[in-house]
PDB file of C-alpha atoms in Angstrom:
ATOM      1  CA  MET Q   7      10.648  13.479   8.313  1.00  0.00           C
ATOM      2  CA  LYS Q   8       6.881  14.019   8.066  1.00  0.00           C
ATOM      3  CA  ILE Q   9       3.790  11.765   7.448  1.00  0.00           C
ATOM      4  CA  LYS Q  10       1.128  13.214   5.239  1.00  0.00           C
ATOM      5  CA  GLU Q  11      -2.356  11.443   4.698  1.00  0.00           C
ATOM      6  CA  LEU Q  12      -3.211  10.932   1.214  1.00  0.00           C
ATOM      7  CA  ASN Q  13      -6.942  11.854   0.594  1.00  0.00           C
ATOM      8  CA  ILE Q  14      -7.424   9.665  -2.699  1.00  0.00           C
ATOM      9  CA  GLY Q  15     -11.200   9.169  -2.257  1.00  0.00           C
ATOM     10  CA  LEU Q  16     -11.243   5.873  -0.555  1.00  0.00           C
ATOM     11  CA  GLN Q  17     -11.240   4.481   3.121  1.00  0.00           C
ATOM     12  CA  ILE Q  18      -9.647   1.199   3.987  1.00  0.00           C
ATOM     13  CA  ASP Q  19     -12.124  -1.086   5.639  1.00  0.00           C
ATOM     14  CA  VAL Q  20     -11.351  -1.078   9.452  1.00  0.00           C
ATOM     15  CA  GLY Q  21     -12.823  -4.491   9.822  1.00  0.00           C
ATOM     16  CA  ALA Q  22     -11.090  -7.056   7.311  1.00  0.00           C
ATOM     17  CA  PRO Q  23      -9.772  -5.322   4.415  1.00  0.00           C
ATOM     18  CA  THR Q  24      -7.814  -8.608   3.506  1.00  0.00           C
ATOM     19  CA  PRO Q  25      -5.042  -6.953   1.506  1.00  0.00           C
ATOM     20  CA  THR Q  26      -3.585  -9.016  -1.191  1.00  0.00           C
ATOM     21  CA  ILE Q  27      -0.352  -8.319  -3.085  1.00  0.00           C
ATOM     22  CA  LEU Q  28       0.761  -9.669  -6.504  1.00  0.00           C
ATOM     23  CA  SER Q  29       3.729  -8.468  -8.036  1.00  0.00           C
ATOM     24  CA  SER Q  30       6.256  -8.801 -10.875  1.00  0.00           C
ATOM     25  CA  GLU Q  31       9.673  -7.247 -10.930  1.00  0.00           C
ATOM     26  CA  HIS Q  32       8.328  -3.868 -12.154  1.00  0.00           C
ATOM     27  CA  GLU Q  33       4.710  -3.467 -10.542  1.00  0.00           C
ATOM     28  CA  VAL Q  34       2.839  -4.277  -7.486  1.00  0.00           C
ATOM     29  CA  TYR Q  35      -0.772  -4.857  -7.296  1.00  0.00           C
ATOM     30  CA  LEU Q  36      -2.345  -4.052  -4.010  1.00  0.00           C
ATOM     31  CA  ILE Q  37      -5.769  -5.412  -3.650  1.00  0.00           C
ATOM     32  CA  PHE Q  38      -8.073  -4.724  -0.563  1.00  0.00           C
ATOM     33  CA  TYR Q  39     -11.490  -4.281   0.644  1.00  0.00           C
ATOM     34  CA  VAL Q  40     -12.789  -0.534   1.246  1.00  0.00           C
ATOM     35  CA  ASP Q  41     -15.163   0.647   3.592  1.00  0.00           C
ATOM     36  CA  LYS Q  42     -18.503   0.392   2.465  1.00  0.00           C
ATOM     37  CA  PRO Q  43     -21.030   2.104   5.137  1.00  0.00           C
ATOM     38  CA  ASN Q  44     -24.189  -0.090   5.732  1.00  0.00           C
ATOM     39  CA  PRO Q  45     -26.921   2.598   6.795  1.00  0.00           C
ATOM     40  CA  ASN Q  46     -29.145  -0.343   8.276  1.00  0.00           C
ATOM     41  CA  TRP Q  47     -25.861  -1.425  10.641  1.00  0.00           C
ATOM     42  CA  ASN Q  48     -26.849  -1.189  14.390  1.00  0.00           C
ATOM     43  CA  GLY Q  49     -23.316  -2.109  15.616  1.00  0.00           C
ATOM     44  CA  THR Q  50     -24.334  -5.605  17.306  1.00  0.00           C
ATOM     45  CA  TYR Q  51     -22.840  -7.974  14.650  1.00  0.00           C
ATOM     46  CA  VAL Q  52     -19.787  -8.338  12.969  1.00  0.00           C
ATOM     47  CA  ASN Q  53     -19.579  -8.548   9.085  1.00  0.00           C
ATOM     48  CA  VAL Q  54     -17.235 -11.224   8.033  1.00  0.00           C
ATOM     49  CA  ARG Q  55     -15.835 -10.878   4.592  1.00  0.00           C
ATOM     50  CA  SER Q  56     -15.574 -13.844   2.122  1.00  0.00           C
ATOM     51  CA  ASN Q  57     -14.111 -14.150  -1.482  1.00  0.00           C
ATOM     52  CA  SER Q  58     -17.320 -13.121  -2.939  1.00  0.00           C
ATOM     53  CA  ASP Q  59     -17.942  -9.910  -1.078  1.00  0.00           C
ATOM     54  CA  ASP Q  60     -17.858  -6.782  -3.407  1.00  0.00           C
ATOM     55  CA  GLY Q  61     -16.508  -3.415  -2.616  1.00  0.00           C
ATOM     56  CA  ILE Q  62     -12.649  -3.825  -3.357  1.00  0.00           C
ATOM     57  CA  VAL Q  63     -10.149  -1.568  -5.024  1.00  0.00           C
ATOM     58  CA  THR Q  64      -6.803  -2.170  -6.804  1.00  0.00           C
ATOM     59  CA  VAL Q  65      -3.725   0.084  -6.464  1.00  0.00           C
ATOM     60  CA  LYS Q  66      -1.143  -0.342  -9.031  1.00  0.00           C
ATOM     61  CA  LEU Q  67       2.385   0.698  -7.978  1.00  0.00           C
ATOM     62  CA  SER Q  68       4.977   0.871 -10.385  1.00  0.00           C
ATOM     63  CA  GLN Q  69       8.729   1.532 -10.676  1.00  0.00           C
ATOM     64  CA  TYR Q  70       9.337   0.382  -7.127  1.00  0.00           C
ATOM     65  CA  ALA Q  71      12.586  -0.046  -5.583  1.00  0.00           C
ATOM     66  CA  GLN Q  72      11.393  -2.152  -2.637  1.00  0.00           C
ATOM     67  CA  PHE Q  73       8.336  -3.092  -0.465  1.00  0.00           C
ATOM     68  CA  LYS Q  74       7.391  -4.738   3.036  1.00  0.00           C
ATOM     69  CA  PHE Q  75       4.434  -6.246   4.123  1.00  0.00           C
ATOM     70  CA  GLY Q  76       3.445  -7.464   7.667  1.00  0.00           C
ATOM     71  CA  ASN Q  77       3.811  -6.288  11.038  1.00  0.00           C
ATOM     72  CA  PRO Q  78       2.812  -4.354  12.986  1.00  0.00           C
ATOM     73  CA  ASN Q  79      -1.050  -4.428  13.021  1.00  0.00           C
ATOM     74  CA  ASP Q  80      -3.354  -1.877  14.417  1.00  0.00           C
ATOM     75  CA  GLU Q  81      -2.858  -2.779  18.245  1.00  0.00           C
ATOM     76  CA  ALA Q  82       1.149  -2.565  17.846  1.00  0.00           C
ATOM     77  CA  ILE Q  83       1.011   0.747  15.685  1.00  0.00           C
ATOM     78  CA  ASN Q  84       2.939   2.631  18.393  1.00  0.00           C
ATOM     79  CA  GLY Q  85       5.634   0.186  17.871  1.00  0.00           C
ATOM     80  CA  HIS Q  86       6.366   1.443  14.433  1.00  0.00           C
ATOM     81  CA  PRO Q  87       9.184   3.886  13.973  1.00  0.00           C
ATOM     82  CA  TYR Q  88       6.716   6.410  12.248  1.00  0.00           C
ATOM     83  CA  TYR Q  89       4.119   6.409  14.733  1.00  0.00           C
ATOM     84  CA  LYS Q  90       5.830   9.298  16.913  1.00  0.00           C
ATOM     85  CA  HIS Q  91       5.650  11.422  13.314  1.00  0.00           C
ATOM     86  CA  GLY Q  92       1.869  10.756  13.034  1.00  0.00           C
ATOM     87  CA  LEU Q  93       1.511   7.487  11.316  1.00  0.00           C
ATOM     88  CA  GLN Q  94      -2.361   6.365  11.625  1.00  0.00           C
ATOM     89  CA  PRO Q  95      -4.082   3.101  11.186  1.00  0.00           C
ATOM     90  CA  TYR Q  96      -6.753   2.568   8.289  1.00  0.00           C
ATOM     91  CA  ALA Q  97      -4.947   5.058   6.252  1.00  0.00           C
ATOM     92  CA  ILE Q  98      -3.113   5.892   2.991  1.00  0.00           C
ATOM     93  CA  GLN Q  99       0.098   7.880   3.929  1.00  0.00           C
ATOM     94  CA  GLU Q 100       3.176   9.263   2.589  1.00  0.00           C
ATOM     95  CA  VAL Q 101       6.611   9.620   4.370  1.00  0.00           C
ATOM     96  CA  LEU Q 102       8.143  12.883   3.288  1.00  0.00           C
ATOM     97  CA  GLU Q 103      12.056  13.092   3.631  1.00  0.00           C
ATOM     98  CA  SER Q 104      11.973   9.385   4.034  1.00  0.00           C
ATOM     99  CA  ASP Q 105      15.181   7.602   5.860  1.00  0.00           C
ATOM    100  CA  TRP Q 106      14.135   4.673   3.875  1.00  0.00           C
ATOM    101  CA  ILE Q 107      14.739   6.263   0.320  1.00  0.00           C
ATOM    102  CA  GLU Q 108      17.747   7.809   1.849  1.00  0.00           C
ATOM    103  CA  ASP Q 109      18.782   4.310   2.645  1.00  0.00           C
ATOM    104  CA  LEU Q 110      18.178   2.740  -0.562  1.00  0.00           C
ATOM    105  CA  ARG Q 111      20.130   5.546  -2.346  1.00  0.00           C
ATOM    106  CA  HIS Q 112      23.165   5.315  -0.340  1.00  0.00           C
ATOM    107  CA  MET Q 113      23.046   1.534  -0.829  1.00  0.00           C
ATOM    108  CA  ASN Q 114      23.014   1.974  -4.634  1.00  0.00           C
ATOM    109  CA  SER Q 115      25.634   4.865  -4.606  1.00  0.00           C
ATOM    110  CA  VAL Q 116      28.403   1.917  -5.147  1.00  0.00           C
ATOM    111  CA  HIS Q 117      27.009   1.358  -8.504  1.00  0.00           C
ATOM    112  CA  PRO Q 118      29.281   2.932 -11.305  1.00  0.00           C
ATOM    113  CA  TYR Q 119      26.239   4.816 -13.006  1.00  0.00           C
ATOM    114  CA  HIS Q 120      24.539   5.822  -9.693  1.00  0.00           C
ATOM    115  CA  LYS Q 121      22.903   9.006  -9.717  1.00  0.00           C
ATOM    116  CA  ASP Q 122      21.383  10.642  -6.828  1.00  0.00           C
ATOM    117  CA  GLU Q 123      18.687  12.460  -8.700  1.00  0.00           C
ATOM    118  CA  HIS Q 124      17.012   9.281  -9.848  1.00  0.00           C
ATOM    119  CA  PHE Q 125      16.096   8.895  -5.953  1.00  0.00           C
ATOM    120  CA  LYS Q 126      14.325  12.239  -5.693  1.00  0.00           C
ATOM    121  CA  THR Q 127      11.616  10.932  -7.688  1.00  0.00           C
ATOM    122  CA  TYR Q 128      10.583   7.921  -5.403  1.00  0.00           C
ATOM    123  CA  ARG Q 129       7.826   8.114  -3.029  1.00  0.00           C
ATOM    124  CA  HIS Q 130       7.494   6.372   0.210  1.00  0.00           C
ATOM    125  CA  LEU Q 131       3.862   5.200   0.907  1.00  0.00           C
ATOM    126  CA  ILE Q 132       2.203   3.249   3.647  1.00  0.00           C
ATOM    127  CA  PHE Q 133      -0.934   1.462   3.523  1.00  0.00           C
ATOM    128  CA  PHE Q 134      -1.935   0.798   7.258  1.00  0.00           C
ATOM    129  CA  PHE Q 135      -4.283  -2.493   7.433  1.00  0.00           C
ATOM    130  CA  HIS Q 136      -6.381  -3.818  10.348  1.00  0.00           C
ATOM    131  CA  ASP Q 137      -3.837  -6.876  10.804  1.00  0.00           C
ATOM    132  CA  THR Q 138      -0.878  -5.677   8.537  1.00  0.00           C
ATOM    133  CA  CYS Q 139       0.954  -2.733   7.265  1.00  0.00           C
ATOM    134  CA  PHE Q 140       2.381  -2.332   3.539  1.00  0.00           C
ATOM    135  CA  GLU Q 141       5.022  -0.241   2.842  1.00  0.00           C
ATOM    136  CA  ILE Q 142       6.565   0.501  -0.762  1.00  0.00           C
ATOM    137  CA  VAL Q 143       9.192   3.034  -2.373  1.00  0.00           C
ATOM    138  CA  CYS Q 144       7.615   3.335  -5.732  1.00  0.00           C
ATOM    139  CA  ARG Q 145       7.574   6.481  -8.364  1.00  0.00           C
ATOM    140  CA  ASN Q 146       3.855   5.740  -9.648  1.00  0.00           C
ATOM    141  CA  MET Q 147       0.882   5.172  -7.696  1.00  0.00           C
ATOM    142  CA  GLU Q 148      -2.660   4.297  -9.941  1.00  0.00           C
ATOM    143  CA  ILE Q 149      -6.069   3.555  -8.551  1.00  0.00           C
ATOM    144  CA  LEU Q 150      -7.307   1.193 -11.221  1.00  0.00           C
ATOM    145  CA  ASP Q 151     -11.141   1.824 -12.272  1.00  0.00           C
ATOM    146  CA  ASN Q 152     -11.693  -1.419 -14.162  1.00  0.00           C
ATOM    147  CA  THR Q 153     -11.346  -3.917 -11.221  1.00  0.00           C
ATOM    148  CA  GLU Q 154     -13.838  -6.901 -10.990  1.00  0.00           C
ATOM    149  CA  PRO Q 155     -16.500  -6.769  -8.194  1.00  0.00           C
ATOM    150  CA  THR Q 156     -14.966  -9.640  -5.972  1.00  0.00           C
ATOM    151  CA  LEU Q 157     -11.675 -10.084  -4.505  1.00  0.00           C
ATOM    152  CA  LYS Q 158     -11.217 -13.889  -6.081  1.00  0.00           C
ATOM    153  CA  LYS Q 159     -12.322 -12.480  -9.607  1.00  0.00           C
ATOM    154  CA  GLU Q 160      -9.700  -9.566  -9.301  1.00  0.00           C
ATOM    155  CA  ILE Q 161      -6.975 -11.475  -8.118  1.00  0.00           C
ATOM    156  CA  LYS Q 162      -7.471 -13.840 -11.278  1.00  0.00           C
ATOM    157  CA  ARG Q 163      -7.584 -10.685 -13.595  1.00  0.00           C
ATOM    158  CA  ILE Q 164      -4.375  -9.068 -12.249  1.00  0.00           C
ATOM    159  CA  SER Q 165      -2.613 -12.612 -12.111  1.00  0.00           C
ATOM    160  CA  GLU Q 166      -3.355 -12.852 -15.931  1.00  0.00           C
ATOM    161  CA  LEU Q 167      -2.232  -9.212 -16.516  1.00  0.00           C
ATOM    162  CA  ILE Q 168       1.144  -9.910 -14.865  1.00  0.00           C
ATOM    163  CA  SER Q 169       1.694 -13.319 -16.657  1.00  0.00           C
ATOM    164  CA  ALA Q 170       0.690 -11.842 -20.050  1.00  0.00           C
TER     165      ALA Q 170
END
């Protein structure tokens, strides 16, 4: 097993990324704040996010098998089983030779139409935030380029997409 950081042109906000998950049976939308460096910041104050802040991204994850969201946070990352393999906070990473995908393949092997090759197209992705960790086994990941400018508006837009 190896952990590979995915350099996809964005950096998770290290302070308050506020990840939000909206999901249907076929797709997961992960919405969060990205780092927007302020050249005037002098390090003497904390910027608290609100629903009206801009600087968000939406990642659409489709054809998923399973996802997890919650612990550990960045202060307990060394308790995550993949930490010893290179898992880092505030990063988007892929687990190569994933034991989770293998567990899912084994679980499904009792199905009468099971085929091992279907599991070769899955990816195990980890989005490690400040207070939470999001992991998913899916086939496709797409960064949406038509997001609304604020978290509140984007949640509303994606909710309408899912329920349409």
